[in-house]
Amino acid sequence: MSDPAERYALAQAAKSHPISAKFAALQSFGLDPFQIAGCHALEDGRSVLVAAPTGAGKTIVGEFAVHLAMGAPDEKAFYTTPMKALSNQKFRELQQVYGEQNVGLLTGDTNINGNARVVVMTTEVLRNMIYADSPALRGLRYVVMDEVHFLADRFRGAVWEEVIIHLPSSVRIVGLSATVSNAEEFGDWLDTVRGDTAVIVSETRPVPLEQHVLVRGDLLPLFDDRAGVATAQVNQELTRIRSVKGATYENNRRAAEYRGRSDREARRPHRGGRRPVRPSNAQRIERIDRPQVVELLGRSNLLPAIFFIFSRAGCDAAVQQVRRSGVRLTSTAERDEIRRIIDERMSPLQDEDLGVLGYWEWRDNLERGVASHHAGLLPAFKEVVEELFQRKLVKVVFATETLALGINMPARTVVLEKLEKFNGEARVAITSGEYTQLTGRAGRRGIDVEGHAVVQWTEGLDPQAVAALASRRTYPLNSSFRPTYNMAVNLIDQFGRERAREVLESSFAQFQADRAVVGIARQVKDAEESLAGYRKAMTCDRGDFAEYSGLRRELSDLEKLNRADKTAPSRIRAQRQNEIQSVRRRMQRHPCHTCPEREDHARWAERYWKLRRRTDKLRRDIETRTGTVARIFDRIVDVLAELDYVTVDAAGEHALTDAGRTMRRIYGERDLLVAESLRRGLWNDLDPAALAALACCIVYEPRRDETGEYGLPRGPFREALSRTQELWSRLDDLEQDHHLPGSEPLATGLARAMNSWARGATLDRVLDEAEMAAGDFVRWTKQTIDLLDQLSIVADAPVASTARAALDAVRRGIVAYTSV
């Protein structure tokens, strides 16, 4: 940098922020301006929200918060993530910096050094610590909330807001978010509930992204470089390819001759490995298969690559397709290193289980440099894939979109085979935010000069639509916050009902609703001015024309109703005719009826009433939005009071009963059902395996295509399940009566397999009974373990001891395996 003024400014900034300057000097690369701004804000004692693209290096600001805590005596830092895989990854990274004795990990099913000065945890663990007033919170100075945009997640997002609202005011928050279009709004809310918060937004990718469309064997630029970056004009060659219609193409002999000549040319070798693209249409361009795409990327020096395929089966099929083609992307030395890492990581797993899991074929694919990555894969297998990809040993990964969520797996190239996905109900186009998140994996900082995003040409592809996806950055962050029974009892216990309502009204959900109210109120104000103008325009010197036009409207509505409702009994129709005649007489007697300018006034009156209806609707919208979160809370408290979890004294003060105090420690979607089942003793007669099966019914959420009860376990389980289902039905009716949404019925699809697993059945038998992938079984089993762990703490005898025995029975084999 040669500019003396810039050098001087940097020197002054370093002088005023010495800790930031020292921290920056420790890094292996120079910090970007947004990273420096984030560190300076923290050093100034402020909270900070950093919104930047995937791979831009947001986490450096979070790591600086940890550095600040470790630099002061008796201060702590918590680093929260939305996923256990991310927590495990961050735990290992921080251990390398601060040593094993100073870094802990808490993820629900893992507890390592939980009293350390730096603890990595899932956000739910921190929420539970806050409600339990854990001693571990003492000395806490910084909380890093990685992937904070997860608060938009409709299932788990509320946890982020609970943590932000309830953390002590002395704690500084470091929010790390993907690029969102309303970062300033979110920052304003943080500033409101947490105090002084700096909002730092960066749109700059550290590694530029080149956009391509793969047409047959050619990588064509999506944008016309000659047009300049600012214009982002679509490559005209792509537009021409799409513009030739199917009928014209089929019937045009010259085009057919060209097609034959082009096919002959395509079979000849071409300099540089590139083939000319013939004029065609989207329906006639044949896609090259995956092995050819992989080889093309290899020749073009565009590996390693991630292929995003929005289907688990599609990911596994893609690996098989590449395997069958004989593609091998690794050297002998790389294969030796891959085998060494696999042997080391897989040693805890039993040989008989490895055969069931398809281990040998999976291993062979990795040695070829190819792998899949999706939620159905065993977590241990996924972790090996991630490590090998990071080490540049695996060159191609076929993945579902879950890989795009925060895990450190950057590639040189990202390939999107389609721009639509199945959302559980229908195939829908991916959003610009999703496109940005997926392609954000392309380009490795410090390794690549540029990243590459490749979209494969498909039938009906519109280059303009792809360009719109690639150039927009519209990913709004919307709150998914809603009160729960567990939240309600904890708030009442801490603050009382009225203060709890105030706390909930400080949520981001209400903040956004209130912001919307401001906009609606502005519309009402504008409408009021227009209404005043309309009233003036329809003023009549003979009388009140608004009153007269009201009679006209009433008459018109009655006549319309009479015409539409011809099936009404004769008595009703006669009564309506009398009303019509009465209104008509009143209208005809009105002074304005004889005004010569009556119809001119009436036109203004019609505009007036039309706008008045719209304005009244806006006012109703304001009423429904204001205090919405607190109103839901009131309904939940009413249910709790009716079920005797909460009592109200003569002064109107609310307090928890014994049942309410039990519910404080029950977390999950079915907190009320679990608490009521314990209170009624519905599970007292269950043995450990049956309790594990019933806990699984509580947490399990089947895929949409799953049906049936799959041969339920016999004995006391069936009686307990039946009584729990009856209880669910009664609670659901009660919630509906209080205008609450209720919940889905219990899902029994995994009960038989969970019962067998807890009784010691082999993995192959259990997976056969479950009819699901090993990764899915492990995930649901760990959620079952989480509920059993809660029961072992909050339940009375005999359920508490049964839950502890069930935990021991279930936590074995592939379920017990952890890489940390």
PDB file of C-alpha atoms in Angstrom, residues 29-136:
ATOM      1  CA  PHE A  29      -3.339 -13.920   6.224  1.00  0.00           C
ATOM      2  CA  GLY A  30      -4.170 -10.220   6.293  1.00  0.00           C
ATOM      3  CA  LEU A  31      -7.583  -9.400   7.723  1.00  0.00           C
ATOM      4  CA  ASP A  32     -10.235  -7.892   5.452  1.00  0.00           C
ATOM      5  CA  PRO A  33     -11.803  -4.520   6.322  1.00  0.00           C
ATOM      6  CA  PHE A  34     -15.030  -6.093   7.640  1.00  0.00           C
ATOM      7  CA  GLN A  35     -13.053  -8.450   9.899  1.00  0.00           C
ATOM      8  CA  ILE A  36     -11.010  -5.543  11.272  1.00  0.00           C
ATOM      9  CA  ALA A  37     -14.203  -3.518  11.865  1.00  0.00           C
ATOM     10  CA  GLY A  38     -15.734  -6.441  13.785  1.00  0.00           C
ATOM     11  CA  CYS A  39     -12.644  -6.863  15.973  1.00  0.00           C
ATOM     12  CA  HIS A  40     -12.506  -3.129  16.678  1.00  0.00           C
ATOM     13  CA  ALA A  41     -16.179  -3.080  17.728  1.00  0.00           C
ATOM     14  CA  LEU A  42     -15.560  -5.935  20.191  1.00  0.00           C
ATOM     15  CA  GLU A  43     -12.453  -4.276  21.566  1.00  0.00           C
ATOM     16  CA  ASP A  44     -14.558  -1.137  22.094  1.00  0.00           C
ATOM     17  CA  GLY A  45     -16.903  -3.182  24.297  1.00  0.00           C
ATOM     18  CA  ARG A  46     -19.769  -3.435  21.806  1.00  0.00           C
ATOM     19  CA  SER A  47     -21.784  -6.415  20.589  1.00  0.00           C
ATOM     20  CA  VAL A  48     -21.492  -7.047  16.868  1.00  0.00           C
ATOM     21  CA  LEU A  49     -23.479  -8.572  13.997  1.00  0.00           C
ATOM     22  CA  VAL A  50     -21.373  -9.631  11.010  1.00  0.00           C
ATOM     23  CA  ALA A  51     -23.224 -10.564   7.811  1.00  0.00           C
ATOM     24  CA  ALA A  52     -20.952 -11.766   5.012  1.00  0.00           C
ATOM     25  CA  PRO A  53     -20.917 -14.375   2.224  1.00  0.00           C
ATOM     26  CA  THR A  54     -20.110 -18.029   2.854  1.00  0.00           C
ATOM     27  CA  GLY A  55     -16.355 -18.525   3.035  1.00  0.00           C
ATOM     28  CA  ALA A  56     -15.618 -14.835   3.618  1.00  0.00           C
ATOM     29  CA  GLY A  57     -14.065 -15.509   7.038  1.00  0.00           C
ATOM     30  CA  LYS A  58     -16.768 -14.308   9.452  1.00  0.00           C
ATOM     31  CA  THR A  59     -15.612 -16.738  12.127  1.00  0.00           C
ATOM     32  CA  ILE A  60     -12.389 -14.750  12.620  1.00  0.00           C
ATOM     33  CA  VAL A  61     -14.493 -12.154  14.469  1.00  0.00           C
ATOM     34  CA  GLY A  62     -15.905 -14.887  16.719  1.00  0.00           C
ATOM     35  CA  GLU A  63     -12.414 -16.222  17.326  1.00  0.00           C
ATOM     36  CA  PHE A  64     -11.298 -12.713  18.341  1.00  0.00           C
ATOM     37  CA  ALA A  65     -14.036 -12.697  21.012  1.00  0.00           C
ATOM     38  CA  VAL A  66     -12.554 -15.938  22.382  1.00  0.00           C
ATOM     39  CA  HIS A  67      -9.097 -14.306  22.233  1.00  0.00           C
ATOM     40  CA  LEU A  68     -10.402 -11.348  24.274  1.00  0.00           C
ATOM     41  CA  ALA A  69     -11.874 -13.645  26.932  1.00  0.00           C
ATOM     42  CA  MET A  70      -8.675 -15.669  27.205  1.00  0.00           C
ATOM     43  CA  GLY A  71      -6.677 -12.468  27.540  1.00  0.00           C
ATOM     44  CA  ALA A  72      -8.554 -11.385  30.676  1.00  0.00           C
ATOM     45  CA  PRO A  73      -8.493 -13.228  34.025  1.00  0.00           C
ATOM     46  CA  ASP A  74     -11.643 -15.164  34.987  1.00  0.00           C
ATOM     47  CA  GLU A  75     -13.569 -14.400  31.777  1.00  0.00           C
ATOM     48  CA  LYS A  76     -15.324 -17.025  29.663  1.00  0.00           C
ATOM     49  CA  ALA A  77     -16.507 -17.323  26.068  1.00  0.00           C
ATOM     50  CA  PHE A  78     -19.180 -19.658  24.697  1.00  0.00           C
ATOM     51  CA  TYR A  79     -19.180 -20.536  21.007  1.00  0.00           C
ATOM     52  CA  THR A  80     -22.618 -21.741  19.867  1.00  0.00           C
ATOM     53  CA  THR A  81     -23.505 -23.462  16.600  1.00  0.00           C
ATOM     54  CA  PRO A  82     -26.783 -24.850  15.215  1.00  0.00           C
ATOM     55  CA  MET A  83     -25.432 -28.361  14.584  1.00  0.00           C
ATOM     56  CA  LYS A  84     -23.398 -30.932  16.487  1.00  0.00           C
ATOM     57  CA  ALA A  85     -21.129 -31.478  13.475  1.00  0.00           C
ATOM     58  CA  LEU A  86     -20.240 -27.780  13.475  1.00  0.00           C
ATOM     59  CA  SER A  87     -19.688 -27.842  17.242  1.00  0.00           C
ATOM     60  CA  ASN A  88     -17.338 -30.815  16.931  1.00  0.00           C
ATOM     61  CA  GLN A  89     -15.400 -29.079  14.171  1.00  0.00           C
ATOM     62  CA  LYS A  90     -15.036 -25.807  16.098  1.00  0.00           C
ATOM     63  CA  PHE A  91     -14.083 -27.692  19.273  1.00  0.00           C
ATOM     64  CA  ARG A  92     -11.133 -29.318  17.516  1.00  0.00           C
ATOM     65  CA  GLU A  93     -10.026 -26.004  15.969  1.00  0.00           C
ATOM     66  CA  LEU A  94     -10.092 -24.118  19.282  1.00  0.00           C
ATOM     67  CA  GLN A  95      -8.284 -26.957  21.082  1.00  0.00           C
ATOM     68  CA  GLN A  96      -5.399 -26.541  18.650  1.00  0.00           C
ATOM     69  CA  VAL A  97      -5.151 -22.838  19.586  1.00  0.00           C
ATOM     70  CA  TYR A  98      -5.813 -22.847  23.349  1.00  0.00           C
ATOM     71  CA  GLY A  99      -5.037 -26.415  24.406  1.00  0.00           C
ATOM     72  CA  GLU A 100      -7.296 -29.261  25.536  1.00  0.00           C
ATOM     73  CA  GLN A 101      -7.491 -28.068  29.148  1.00  0.00           C
ATOM     74  CA  ASN A 102      -9.032 -24.695  28.191  1.00  0.00           C
ATOM     75  CA  VAL A 103     -11.696 -25.838  25.674  1.00  0.00           C
ATOM     76  CA  GLY A 104     -14.887 -27.807  26.397  1.00  0.00           C
ATOM     77  CA  LEU A 105     -17.733 -29.277  24.335  1.00  0.00           C
ATOM     78  CA  LEU A 106     -21.440 -29.629  25.230  1.00  0.00           C
ATOM     79  CA  THR A 107     -23.787 -31.022  22.581  1.00  0.00           C
ATOM     80  CA  GLY A 108     -26.498 -32.797  24.565  1.00  0.00           C
ATOM     81  CA  ASP A 109     -25.030 -36.283  24.070  1.00  0.00           C
ATOM     82  CA  THR A 110     -21.396 -35.181  24.600  1.00  0.00           C
ATOM     83  CA  ASN A 111     -19.971 -33.519  27.712  1.00  0.00           C
ATOM     84  CA  ILE A 112     -16.249 -32.797  27.617  1.00  0.00           C
ATOM     85  CA  ASN A 113     -14.633 -30.338  30.029  1.00  0.00           C
ATOM     86  CA  GLY A 114     -17.890 -28.377  30.424  1.00  0.00           C
ATOM     87  CA  ASN A 115     -16.374 -25.980  33.017  1.00  0.00           C
ATOM     88  CA  ALA A 116     -13.582 -24.797  30.700  1.00  0.00           C
ATOM     89  CA  ARG A 117     -13.091 -21.092  29.967  1.00  0.00           C
ATOM     90  CA  VAL A 118     -14.014 -21.664  26.313  1.00  0.00           C
ATOM     91  CA  VAL A 119     -16.951 -24.006  25.684  1.00  0.00           C
ATOM     92  CA  VAL A 120     -18.371 -24.918  22.284  1.00  0.00           C
ATOM     93  CA  MET A 121     -22.020 -25.952  22.380  1.00  0.00           C
ATOM     94  CA  THR A 122     -25.248 -26.193  20.434  1.00  0.00           C
ATOM     95  CA  THR A 123     -27.597 -23.269  20.942  1.00  0.00           C
ATOM     96  CA  GLU A 124     -30.189 -25.458  22.701  1.00  0.00           C
ATOM     97  CA  VAL A 125     -27.633 -26.359  25.393  1.00  0.00           C
ATOM     98  CA  LEU A 126     -27.032 -22.669  26.147  1.00  0.00           C
ATOM     99  CA  ARG A 127     -30.797 -21.992  26.280  1.00  0.00           C
ATOM    100  CA  ASN A 128     -31.214 -24.795  28.804  1.00  0.00           C
ATOM    101  CA  MET A 129     -28.298 -23.487  30.882  1.00  0.00           C
ATOM    102  CA  ILE A 130     -29.888 -20.023  31.022  1.00  0.00           C
ATOM    103  CA  TYR A 131     -33.257 -21.373  32.203  1.00  0.00           C
ATOM    104  CA  ALA A 132     -31.535 -23.603  34.794  1.00  0.00           C
ATOM    105  CA  ASP A 133     -29.395 -20.637  35.968  1.00  0.00           C
ATOM    106  CA  SER A 134     -26.318 -22.836  35.546  1.00  0.00           C
ATOM    107  CA  PRO A 135     -23.215 -21.925  37.604  1.00  0.00           C
ATOM    108  CA  ALA A 136     -21.251 -22.241  34.322  1.00  0.00           C
TER     109      ALA A 136
END
